[in-house]
């Protein structure tokens, strides 16, 4: 197939130019765009091509092309999908990662685009589709598997399909049942609830009863009785029969084959990156998964030949047709592929090229909008002033220096001074808004500190963490890798030479080295770098003129005299910072005293000091230890839902690594957090090129700091919900409890509870009843209080029945509710109150609303507005309109920070909210709703690129 024909494929014209998902179905051997309304619908008789475009922190687009093959799709259709995938990749510049996705064996990454799940439907294009009006509701039985990326499969509606090991969903017209096998996984039970929510919204218009049936536990429950009646009555279910779905393909030691003219040759050598030649294609056989590596300068026909050769390899080796194949292009290899090699040295140019690509796109956009971009270049790029989440101010700061086996508290005037030969413990206690007291506990390791002090600082910090019952985030920080939230605690933070601990002094003496420890009446040259409170550090350097740089400011202390040296290319912020410390001495007008103190004037540099810039997307991983080696599995398109209370997770942001541990993790395992983190850092150094000194944090569920939460669309109310993953999800999605009590969530239960709570609120807050309440006679004695207490107790007992025995019958629950109603009635009658009146249509609406609402947090805990997807501008619409002649929507040209005609009277941190919907779509490539569904950090990054920050 010629390149000309590839380029002219009409269905692929103009794709891949904005973040998002695009889907085509193969119809008559041609790709046909699928309407967005059909995204997520897959038919077993068809094959599809899915293009996912994402934008990384450097501004470059990352491309993944998946071709999905239905179990009933013809071989010709599947082959067409494979070939068209290669053609699409060629049109996109040949840099996409390609994935073969057999139905039922899809990759986690593919499934992450269609959360919570996909449920393939019978039929297909060739056999024709049923029209909506022809479809009648059919009762269906599904099996659900997977802790995070859940795989849902329809099975025959028969008792023989059930077993004790899996989770099933029975979807009937009036009610959806979840059957939890006695041996099923808690986390699979939790994920199945998300599927129920999906079915409820998609096929029941959001209004439907939900019931939980636990295998062997609810014989006395009506929900259980209803469930078994649908299967013809209760009867024992059999053991699980092993099927093809249960066969887990074994991961084997990787074997590398070179591909030449369609022939495979085994390369029996140690796997290193240098083996892969850019003019060839290779097959990496890992047993459970195959990878095709494509050199960057290979031809389209070579790539097609390689794909065909791999298909023949699968047949020859008797591999299942469901074997997953991933094709990666040189320079765009994914983590899974790279981890199969001994190591994967990072490219020194990849990050720069991605950043440059992003810079060019932003410049082009500004130019298109008429903004003067003269002078914007690679060398004169503006300083990145994006402020990361910092800890709230006004807290209590304590610092201890390690001295032998003890820690010595630093006096207030010494806070911020760190010696490179010492180790320190830092504890910051603060309140985040109106929330509980929070703690930031870290230990800092100087570059020249001794091993004994490094071990001791960890032991003491860990002991302190344990004494505080694991509430603080615990961090390990190496000199030179201080994160923003650490630096911002000290104004200023100064790193000085030498050390004051006994361990350091002893080491210097034993080695016969000169003690260069900073002395207040000696000579010291200190470099001032950074432009903001979160990156402004000062570091003592050698007191010689070659240490100077035109891009920085320096402070010279010569006994009792202080000089400030201002570099010609230093920033205004640096000059301000340095000016607060000492008197000014401009570059070129230095006194002889200055130069003599640093050994005379010599040439000095004008280059910027290199700083780490994280341009990689954050990644969330699960992990396992096999023969002492850490193996990680990525969680794609992650969210807060993926932080399961029974698990330990690793969040790698490139500039920081977090080990997150759920409340369900055993105490012994929580003590191993840093051991796990260190193993991961070793792994990431080899394959992802992160620094071995990257800040490492241990975070316990419920105590996540703001700089961790920022990578999620965070709901703080979830931390007050207790229980395992299933119990938490049940409470969040349906307001139900998992054990005892009413198991069915429908129109009645939630509405009754809501009405009861409203009535109780009315009884307990008579002042809210207007004039009527003022006319009520006062209650005599304690009767009113007693009635209220009785009502509260009865209502609490009826609602929170999980505290009762699991064997409690429905009649018992009915009695409790009756008691609650009677007690409430007495209160309301005695005090002259009126119960709320609902119209005929109200209960259903209330049921849907109450049923889907997350469990309300206690009054003293409110969701943190800064962590949700969208926050409203601080400036009111009325104020904006008053200052702009009634106008509240403005053009992109006027809203950007570099505008020559800027708007006044707006919230400058929320510039994007003032864009018209159509222009918002043009600027960001998505709707406002889609934009605000993203994690906060992604929103801020995209605003920065569009100059709306």
CSV table of N, CA and C in Angstrom, one decimal, residues 144 146 150 164 166-167 178-194 196 212 214-215 217 724-727 729:
chain,number,residue,atom,x,y,z
A,144,UNK,N,-18.3,-10.2,37.3
A,144,UNK,CA,-17.4,-9.1,37.3
A,144,UNK,C,-16.1,-9.5,37.9
A,146,UNK,N,-11.8,-8.2,38.6
A,146,UNK,CA,-10.9,-7.1,38.5
A,146,UNK,C,-11.0,-6.2,39.7
A,150,UNK,N,-12.0,-3.3,35.7
A,150,UNK,CA,-12.9,-4.4,35.9
A,150,UNK,C,-13.4,-4.9,34.5
A,164,UNK,N,-19.1,-19.7,44.3
A,164,UNK,CA,-18.8,-19.1,45.6
A,164,UNK,C,-17.6,-18.2,45.5
A,166,UNK,N,-16.8,-15.8,42.9
A,166,UNK,CA,-16.9,-14.6,42.1
A,166,UNK,C,-18.0,-13.7,42.5
A,167,UNK,N,-18.1,-12.5,41.9
A,167,UNK,CA,-19.1,-11.5,42.1
A,167,UNK,C,-20.0,-11.4,40.9
A,178,UNK,N,-26.7,-7.6,43.5
A,178,UNK,CA,-25.3,-8.0,43.5
A,178,UNK,C,-25.1,-9.2,44.4
A,179,UNK,N,-24.7,-10.3,43.8
A,179,UNK,CA,-24.4,-11.5,44.5
A,179,UNK,C,-23.0,-11.7,44.8
A,180,UNK,N,-22.6,-11.6,46.1
A,180,UNK,CA,-21.2,-11.8,46.5
A,180,UNK,C,-20.9,-13.2,46.9
A,181,UNK,N,-20.1,-13.9,46.1
A,181,UNK,CA,-19.7,-15.3,46.4
A,181,UNK,C,-19.0,-15.2,47.8
A,182,UNK,N,-19.2,-16.3,48.6
A,182,UNK,CA,-18.6,-16.3,49.9
A,182,UNK,C,-17.1,-16.1,49.9
A,183,UNK,N,-16.4,-16.6,48.8
A,183,UNK,CA,-14.9,-16.5,48.7
A,183,UNK,C,-14.5,-15.4,47.8
A,184,UNK,N,-15.4,-14.5,47.4
A,184,UNK,CA,-15.1,-13.4,46.4
A,184,UNK,C,-14.2,-12.4,47.1
A,185,UNK,N,-13.5,-11.6,46.3
A,185,UNK,CA,-12.6,-10.6,46.7
A,185,UNK,C,-13.3,-9.3,47.1
A,186,UNK,N,-12.9,-8.8,48.3
A,186,UNK,CA,-13.6,-7.6,48.8
A,186,UNK,C,-13.5,-6.4,47.7
A,187,UNK,N,-12.4,-6.3,47.1
A,187,UNK,CA,-12.2,-5.2,46.1
A,187,UNK,C,-13.0,-5.4,44.9
A,188,UNK,N,-13.2,-6.7,44.5
A,188,UNK,CA,-14.0,-6.9,43.3
A,188,UNK,C,-15.5,-6.6,43.6
A,189,UNK,N,-15.9,-6.9,44.9
A,189,UNK,CA,-17.2,-6.5,45.3
A,189,UNK,C,-17.4,-5.0,45.2
A,190,UNK,N,-16.4,-4.2,45.6
A,190,UNK,CA,-16.4,-2.8,45.5
A,190,UNK,C,-16.6,-2.3,44.1
A,191,UNK,N,-15.8,-2.8,43.2
A,191,UNK,CA,-15.8,-2.4,41.8
A,191,UNK,C,-17.1,-2.8,41.1
A,192,UNK,N,-17.7,-3.9,41.6
A,192,UNK,CA,-19.0,-4.3,41.0
A,192,UNK,C,-20.1,-3.3,41.3
A,193,UNK,N,-20.0,-2.6,42.4
A,193,UNK,CA,-20.9,-1.5,42.8
A,193,UNK,C,-20.9,-0.4,41.7
A,194,UNK,N,-19.7,-0.1,41.2
A,194,UNK,CA,-19.6,0.9,40.2
A,194,UNK,C,-20.3,0.5,38.9
A,196,UNK,N,-22.9,-1.5,38.9
A,196,UNK,CA,-24.4,-1.4,39.2
A,196,UNK,C,-24.8,0.1,38.9
A,212,UNK,N,-28.1,-6.1,47.9
A,212,UNK,CA,-26.9,-6.9,48.0
A,212,UNK,C,-27.3,-8.2,48.6
A,214,UNK,N,-25.5,-11.6,50.0
A,214,UNK,CA,-24.2,-12.2,50.4
A,214,UNK,C,-24.4,-13.7,50.4
A,215,UNK,N,-23.6,-14.4,49.7
A,215,UNK,CA,-23.6,-15.9,49.6
A,215,UNK,C,-23.7,-16.5,51.0
A,217,UNK,N,-25.5,-15.9,53.6
A,217,UNK,CA,-25.7,-15.1,54.9
A,217,UNK,C,-27.1,-14.5,55.0
A,724,UNK,N,-14.1,-1.6,55.0
A,724,UNK,CA,-13.3,-2.1,53.9
A,724,UNK,C,-13.7,-1.4,52.6
A,725,UNK,N,-13.0,-1.8,51.5
A,725,UNK,CA,-13.3,-1.1,50.2
A,725,UNK,C,-14.8,-1.2,49.8
A,726,UNK,N,-15.3,-2.4,50.0
A,726,UNK,CA,-16.7,-2.7,49.6
A,726,UNK,C,-17.7,-1.8,50.5
A,727,UNK,N,-17.5,-1.8,51.8
A,727,UNK,CA,-18.3,-1.0,52.7
A,727,UNK,C,-18.3,0.5,52.4
A,729,UNK,N,-17.5,1.9,49.4
A,729,UNK,CA,-18.1,2.2,48.2
A,729,UNK,C,-19.6,2.1,48.3
